[in-house]
C-alpha positions as YAML, in Angstrom:
chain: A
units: angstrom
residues:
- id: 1
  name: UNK
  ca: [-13.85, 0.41, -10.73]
- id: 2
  name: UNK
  ca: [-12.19, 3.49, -9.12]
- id: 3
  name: UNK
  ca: [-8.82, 2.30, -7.63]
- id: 4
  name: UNK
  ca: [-8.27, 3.26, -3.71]
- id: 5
  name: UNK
  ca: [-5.22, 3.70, -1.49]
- id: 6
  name: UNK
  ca: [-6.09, 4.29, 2.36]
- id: 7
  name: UNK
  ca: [-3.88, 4.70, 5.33]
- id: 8
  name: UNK
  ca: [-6.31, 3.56, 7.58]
- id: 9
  name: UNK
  ca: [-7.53, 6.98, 9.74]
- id: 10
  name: UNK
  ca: [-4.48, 9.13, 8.17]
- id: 11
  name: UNK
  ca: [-5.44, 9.78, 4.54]
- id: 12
  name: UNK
  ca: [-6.93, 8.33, 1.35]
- id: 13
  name: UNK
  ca: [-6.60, 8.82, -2.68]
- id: 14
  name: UNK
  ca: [-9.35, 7.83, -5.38]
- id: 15
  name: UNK
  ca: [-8.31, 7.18, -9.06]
- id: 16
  name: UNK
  ca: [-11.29, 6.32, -11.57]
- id: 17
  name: UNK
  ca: [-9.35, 5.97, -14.67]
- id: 18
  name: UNK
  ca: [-5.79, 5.62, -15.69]
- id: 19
  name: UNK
  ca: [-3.75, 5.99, -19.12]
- id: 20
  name: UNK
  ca: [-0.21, 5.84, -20.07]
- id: 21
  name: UNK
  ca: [0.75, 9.03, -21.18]
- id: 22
  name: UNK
  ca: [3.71, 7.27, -23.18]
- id: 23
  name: UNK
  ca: [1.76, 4.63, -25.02]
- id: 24
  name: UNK
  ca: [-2.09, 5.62, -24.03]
- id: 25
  name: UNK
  ca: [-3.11, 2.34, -22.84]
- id: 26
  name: UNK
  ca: [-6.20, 2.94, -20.58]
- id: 27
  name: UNK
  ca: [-7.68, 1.03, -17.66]
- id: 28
  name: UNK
  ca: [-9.60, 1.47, -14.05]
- id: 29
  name: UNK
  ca: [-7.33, -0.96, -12.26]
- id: 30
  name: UNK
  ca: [-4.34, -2.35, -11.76]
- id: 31
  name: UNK
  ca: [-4.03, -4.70, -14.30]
- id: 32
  name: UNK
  ca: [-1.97, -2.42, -16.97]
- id: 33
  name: UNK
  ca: [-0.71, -0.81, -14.19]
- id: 34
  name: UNK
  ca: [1.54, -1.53, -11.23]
- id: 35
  name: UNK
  ca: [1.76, 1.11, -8.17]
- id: 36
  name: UNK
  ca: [4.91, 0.29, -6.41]
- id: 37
  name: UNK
  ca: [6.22, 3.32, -6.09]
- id: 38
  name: UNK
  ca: [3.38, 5.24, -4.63]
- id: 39
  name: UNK
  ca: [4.64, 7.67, -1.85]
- id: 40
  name: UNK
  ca: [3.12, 9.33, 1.11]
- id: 41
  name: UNK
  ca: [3.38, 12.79, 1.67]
- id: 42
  name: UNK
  ca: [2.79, 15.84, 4.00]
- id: 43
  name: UNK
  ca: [-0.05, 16.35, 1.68]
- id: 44
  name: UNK
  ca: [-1.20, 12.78, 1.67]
- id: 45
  name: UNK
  ca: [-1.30, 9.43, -0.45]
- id: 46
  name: UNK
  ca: [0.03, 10.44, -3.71]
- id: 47
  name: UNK
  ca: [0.17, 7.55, -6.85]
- id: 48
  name: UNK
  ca: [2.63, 6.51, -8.97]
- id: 49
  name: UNK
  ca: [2.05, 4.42, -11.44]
- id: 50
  name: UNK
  ca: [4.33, 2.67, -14.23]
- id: 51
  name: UNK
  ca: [2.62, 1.09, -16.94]
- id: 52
  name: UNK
  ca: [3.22, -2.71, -17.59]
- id: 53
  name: UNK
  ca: [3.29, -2.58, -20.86]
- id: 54
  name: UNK
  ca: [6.06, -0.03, -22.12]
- id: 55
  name: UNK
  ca: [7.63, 0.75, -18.78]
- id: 56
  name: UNK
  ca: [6.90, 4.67, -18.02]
- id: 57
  name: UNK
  ca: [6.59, 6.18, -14.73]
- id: 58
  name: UNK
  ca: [4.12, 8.69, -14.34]
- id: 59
  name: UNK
  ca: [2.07, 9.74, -11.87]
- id: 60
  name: UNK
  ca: [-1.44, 10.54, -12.74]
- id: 61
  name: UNK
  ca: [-3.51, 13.98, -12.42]
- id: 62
  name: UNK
  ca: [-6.87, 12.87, -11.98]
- id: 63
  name: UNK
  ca: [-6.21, 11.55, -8.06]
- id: 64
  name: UNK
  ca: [-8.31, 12.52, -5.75]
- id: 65
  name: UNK
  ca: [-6.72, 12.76, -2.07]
- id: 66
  name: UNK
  ca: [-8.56, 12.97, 1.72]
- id: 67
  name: UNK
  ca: [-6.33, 13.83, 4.46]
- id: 68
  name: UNK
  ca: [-8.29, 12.45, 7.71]
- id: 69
  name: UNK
  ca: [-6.06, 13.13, 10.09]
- id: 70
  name: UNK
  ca: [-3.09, 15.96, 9.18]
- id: 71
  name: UNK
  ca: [-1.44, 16.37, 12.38]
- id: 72
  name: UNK
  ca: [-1.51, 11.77, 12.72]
- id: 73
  name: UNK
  ca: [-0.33, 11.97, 9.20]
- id: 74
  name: UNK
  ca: [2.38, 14.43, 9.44]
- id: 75
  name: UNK
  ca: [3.86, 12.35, 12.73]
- id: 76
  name: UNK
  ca: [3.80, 9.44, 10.64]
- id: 77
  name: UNK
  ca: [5.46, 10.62, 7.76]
- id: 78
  name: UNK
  ca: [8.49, 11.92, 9.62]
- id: 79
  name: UNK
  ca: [8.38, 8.85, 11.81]
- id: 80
  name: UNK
  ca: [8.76, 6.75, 8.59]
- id: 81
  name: UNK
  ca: [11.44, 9.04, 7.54]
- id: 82
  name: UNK
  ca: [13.62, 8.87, 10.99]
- id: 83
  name: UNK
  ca: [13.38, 5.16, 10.69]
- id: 84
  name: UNK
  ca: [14.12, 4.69, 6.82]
- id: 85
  name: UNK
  ca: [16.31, 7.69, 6.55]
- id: 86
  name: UNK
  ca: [14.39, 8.42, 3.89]
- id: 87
  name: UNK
  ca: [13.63, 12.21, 3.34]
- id: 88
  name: UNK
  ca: [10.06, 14.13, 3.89]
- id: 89
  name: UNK
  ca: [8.65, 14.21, 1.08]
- id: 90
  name: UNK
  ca: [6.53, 17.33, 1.38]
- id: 91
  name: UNK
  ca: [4.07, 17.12, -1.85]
- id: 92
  name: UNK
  ca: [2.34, 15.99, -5.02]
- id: 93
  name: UNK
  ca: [5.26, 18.24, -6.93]
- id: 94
  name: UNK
  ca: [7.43, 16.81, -5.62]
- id: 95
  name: UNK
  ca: [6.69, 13.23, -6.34]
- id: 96
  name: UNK
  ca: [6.39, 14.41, -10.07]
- id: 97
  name: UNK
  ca: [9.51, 15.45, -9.96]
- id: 98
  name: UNK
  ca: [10.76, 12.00, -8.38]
- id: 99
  name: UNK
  ca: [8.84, 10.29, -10.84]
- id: 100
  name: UNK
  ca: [10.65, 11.87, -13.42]
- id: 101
  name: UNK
  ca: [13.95, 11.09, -12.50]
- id: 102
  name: UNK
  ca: [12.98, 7.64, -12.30]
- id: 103
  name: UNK
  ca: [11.89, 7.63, -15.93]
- id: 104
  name: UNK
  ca: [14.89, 9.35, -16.96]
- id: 105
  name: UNK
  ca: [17.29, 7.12, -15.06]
- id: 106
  name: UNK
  ca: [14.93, 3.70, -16.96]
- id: 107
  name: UNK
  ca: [15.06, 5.68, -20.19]
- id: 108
  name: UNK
  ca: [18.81, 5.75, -20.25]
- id: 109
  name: UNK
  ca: [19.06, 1.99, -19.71]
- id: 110
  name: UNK
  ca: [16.84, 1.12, -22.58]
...
């Protein structure tokens, strides 16, 4: 079972299969999985995933993204951002990159 994340009319990612990249556990859902930190992007819905059972944050390469609507999307991402005063987050590099602090910043409290 292929997970899904939509923003209804703005954009949509597909992930079939999942594994840790830190302890290899596998799955095609959510249950080893939790996706909290998913972001949305210029570029669209883009995953991240930390696994349940050591604690990595990853996000993974096999997503599949569908921008429906780039110019609704775009207003809605810097709408979000005005209102959260959080910044644009432009695209799937990017949330690699924030992914990677994250583990970093968990790694040094272990």
């Amino acid at each position: 079972m292929a997970l899904k994340f939509r923003l209804r009319g703005l954009a949509e990612t597909f992930i079939d299969d999942v594994m840790c990249p830190n302890c290899g556990i596998y799955g095609e859902d959510d249950v080893f999985f939790s996706t909290e930190l998913t972001r949305v992007t210029l570029q669209g819905i883009v995953v991240v995933m930390q696994c349940r059972k050591c604690g990595e944050i990853f996000v993974p390469r096999s997503q599949r993204f569908g921008v429906i609507n780039p110019t609704a999307l775009r207003e809605a991402v810097v709408k979000d951002s005005k209102e959260t005063g959080e910044p644009v987050i432009e695209n799937f590099h990017a949330v690699c990159s924030f992914a990677e602090r994250l583990n970093s910043l968990n790694k040094r409290r272990v």
